[in-house]
Structure formats: C-alpha cells, structure tokens
Amino acid sequence: MPKHLTKDQVRHFREEGWLAPLRAMSAEDALKCRDGVETLERQVGREANAFMKIKGYLASPWIVELARRPEILDAVEDIIGPDIMLFGASIFAKGGRDSRYVSWHQDSAYFGLSPHEEITAWVAFTESTVDNGCLRVVPRTHTGPDREHVETYAPDNMLARGQELQGIDESQAVDLVLKPGEFSLHHERTAHGSSANRTGDRRIGLAFFYIPAHVGSTIGRRTATLVRGVDRFNHWDPDPLPQTELDPVAFKALEAAWGQYKDGEVRQAANEPTTA
Ligand SMILES: O=C(O)CCC(=O)C(=O)O
C-alpha cells in the first residue's frame, strides 16, 4: 500500500513519468523559502542560479530540512521505496520579464547514476504558471532510452551547457502549474524544460534529486545524504552538511560539485557502467 499517494497516483507516475500537484508546505512557508533564497543571494552577492546548483542544499541548513519534509519524502517513498538518499538540489530562479528558458533535456544523461531510478521533486517557492515559465514535461519519455543532447551553450539557456534534446514533440507537453508550496515529481529520463517568464515577478523553484540507496555513481565516488531509511549499500560518502548559513566547508563542497558539473567532467555519463 502506498503511504501518501493513491494507487492511481503511483500508477500515473509509473506510466506518465510525472505527477503534480502535490503539497509540500503552506503558501506562507513557501514565501519564507523565497525570503531564504533572497537572503542568501544578498549575502553571496550573486543570483541564486550562480551558486545554488547541483548540491544547493549545502548552502544552508533550512534547505536540508526542507528536503527532509515528510510531505515530500512520503510521496518519494511511494515511488522509490523507503531507503532514500538526497544526492542533489538545484535552484531554478527566473527574474520578472526574463527571457531565459530551460531547453528540453533528460537529467539521466548528466547525473551519472545507475540504475536510472532518480526522481526529482520540484518545489514551488512562488506561483509557477504558464505565463511565468513553469516546468513542462513530455509524458512517457521516461520509458524510452537516453537520448543524445546537443550542447548549444545558448546564452539564454539556463542549463550549464545549454544541452538540448532534438525532435521533441512539444504538442505532447504538459505544463506543471503549481501554487507556492506545491511540488511536482518527475523521473530522471522524463524530457522536461521551461519557457521564459513573461510576468513582472520572479518564478522560483528548488529541485531536489532523490535516489533509492541502491543507486550508484557511474562517475566515481561522490557524496550524498541519507534522508530516510537505511543505507545498506555504501555507494556514497557523506555530504559535509552545513551547520550554519553559508558554512564555509559545506559551501566549498557545493562550489566544487557545481564547478565539476559545469566544466564538463560529467558528460553524457548515463550509459557507462557503475563504479560504485
Ligand atoms: O525550473 C525549471 O525551469 C527547470 C527545472 C529542471 O530542469 C529540473 O528540475 O531538472
């Protein structure tokens, strides 16, 4: 029996590769998260997209707490089972009237995981609508193979290398419209992206990347955090979790992971054998 989702919701995720909307927290708490992101931006002096990527939860303890919220983990558990590792988190913040977009992509081509059982919980800190460029998915793409991405490095593309899937049938796309405090789930092979923000306010969401503990890294040993259950596999070293906001040790690890990802050491690694 699922713990949190209905059987139909679990079936929907398995067949379609996505599920939304689900509630993680109240709209007031989502606003506090937005404030939390904007406080970090002021402290660091850069837009969150520049530093809260790949291991964004290492920026502050409140982000780790959010990743552990039962409302999110109960839903994740219903899909991937009780032993859950958090291996990543990325902010996706678009400004008001912002032409930046996220091209169609599959995370499986870049995450370097095997087997492909990662699921992403995308948590809305603001409204996420068609007008402000909500997350979009192409249903059932998770059941096919990993596809090749063209790395465009297009300036308005928010992805590190502007990686883009070719031949996506956009007429099939579903808009994952969310209210503040809601979240969506998608599989790492589900093709997804988002359009520009045509409204006057920011659109901010934080994507948490969860794996069952048996999933290993195909690109050498890395770190992750057990957020529920038991790790019987020891595929991952422990993350240096932040003790304070912008804890220097944790922040250095965050920057190193993002740098390694951006600089191309993690490239189309999906089909390589696991080394874990
Ligand atoms: O928030 C967006 O616009 C894109 C999110 C995304 O690519 C992801 O969650 O992996």
PDB file of N, CA and C and ligand atoms in Angstrom, residues 92 94 102 105 107 120 122 135 186 192 194 203 207, ligand 1:
ATOM      1  N   PHE A  92      16.077  26.951  -9.563  1.00  0.00           N
ATOM      2  CA  PHE A  92      15.766  27.487 -10.892  1.00  0.00           C
ATOM      3  C   PHE A  92      14.974  28.767 -10.653  1.00  0.00           C
ATOM      4  N   LYS A  94      13.849  32.436 -12.119  1.00  0.00           N
ATOM      5  CA  LYS A  94      13.772  33.352 -13.262  1.00  0.00           C
ATOM      6  C   LYS A  94      13.324  34.702 -12.739  1.00  0.00           C
ATOM      7  N   VAL A 102      14.652  26.975 -20.106  1.00  0.00           N
ATOM      8  CA  VAL A 102      15.361  25.704 -19.908  1.00  0.00           C
ATOM      9  C   VAL A 102      14.981  24.805 -21.085  1.00  0.00           C
ATOM     10  N   HIS A 105      15.384  18.561 -21.933  1.00  0.00           N
ATOM     11  CA  HIS A 105      16.515  17.708 -21.585  1.00  0.00           C
ATOM     12  C   HIS A 105      16.070  16.553 -20.703  1.00  0.00           C
ATOM     13  N   ASP A 107      17.602  14.532 -17.388  1.00  0.00           N
ATOM     14  CA  ASP A 107      18.673  14.613 -16.392  1.00  0.00           C
ATOM     15  C   ASP A 107      19.541  13.357 -16.394  1.00  0.00           C
ATOM     16  N   THR A 120      12.920  13.578  -9.271  1.00  0.00           N
ATOM     17  CA  THR A 120      13.074  14.975  -8.866  1.00  0.00           C
ATOM     18  C   THR A 120      11.774  15.487  -8.268  1.00  0.00           C
ATOM     19  N   TRP A 122      10.235  18.977  -7.573  1.00  0.00           N
ATOM     20  CA  TRP A 122      10.417  20.404  -7.908  1.00  0.00           C
ATOM     21  C   TRP A 122       9.437  21.183  -7.037  1.00  0.00           C
ATOM     22  N   LEU A 135       7.585  24.593 -15.092  1.00  0.00           N
ATOM     23  CA  LEU A 135       8.191  23.363 -15.591  1.00  0.00           C
ATOM     24  C   LEU A 135       7.215  22.665 -16.537  1.00  0.00           C
ATOM     25  N   HIS A 186       9.137  14.256 -11.152  1.00  0.00           N
ATOM     26  CA  HIS A 186       9.379  13.675 -12.473  1.00  0.00           C
ATOM     27  C   HIS A 186      10.564  12.727 -12.426  1.00  0.00           C
ATOM     28  N   HIS A 192      12.080  17.284 -20.028  1.00  0.00           N
ATOM     29  CA  HIS A 192      11.448  18.436 -19.390  1.00  0.00           C
ATOM     30  C   HIS A 192      12.203  19.707 -19.736  1.00  0.00           C
ATOM     31  N   SER A 194      11.440  24.457 -19.692  1.00  0.00           N
ATOM     32  CA  SER A 194      10.503  25.539 -19.336  1.00  0.00           C
ATOM     33  C   SER A 194      10.791  26.751 -20.207  1.00  0.00           C
ATOM     34  N   ARG A 203       9.953  33.813 -10.750  1.00  0.00           N
ATOM     35  CA  ARG A 203       9.456  32.438 -10.619  1.00  0.00           C
ATOM     36  C   ARG A 203      10.600  31.632 -10.035  1.00  0.00           C
ATOM     37  N   ALA A 207      14.660  22.238  -7.089  1.00  0.00           N
ATOM     38  CA  ALA A 207      14.525  20.833  -7.492  1.00  0.00           C
ATOM     39  C   ALA A 207      15.414  19.972  -6.602  1.00  0.00           C
TER      40      ALA A 207
HETATM   41  O1  LIG B   1      12.667  25.002 -13.264  1.00  0.00           O
HETATM   42  C1  LIG B   1      12.875  24.880 -14.455  1.00  0.00           C
HETATM   43  O2  LIG B   1      12.540  25.736 -15.242  1.00  0.00           O
HETATM   44  C2  LIG B   1      13.577  23.646 -14.976  1.00  0.00           C
HETATM   45  C3  LIG B   1      13.784  22.601 -13.911  1.00  0.00           C
HETATM   46  C4  LIG B   1      14.645  21.455 -14.301  1.00  0.00           C
HETATM   47  O3  LIG B   1      15.230  21.404 -15.351  1.00  0.00           O
HETATM   48  C5  LIG B   1      14.792  20.368 -13.344  1.00  0.00           C
HETATM   49  O4  LIG B   1      14.111  20.359 -12.315  1.00  0.00           O
HETATM   50  O5  LIG B   1      15.592  19.449 -13.607  1.00  0.00           O
END
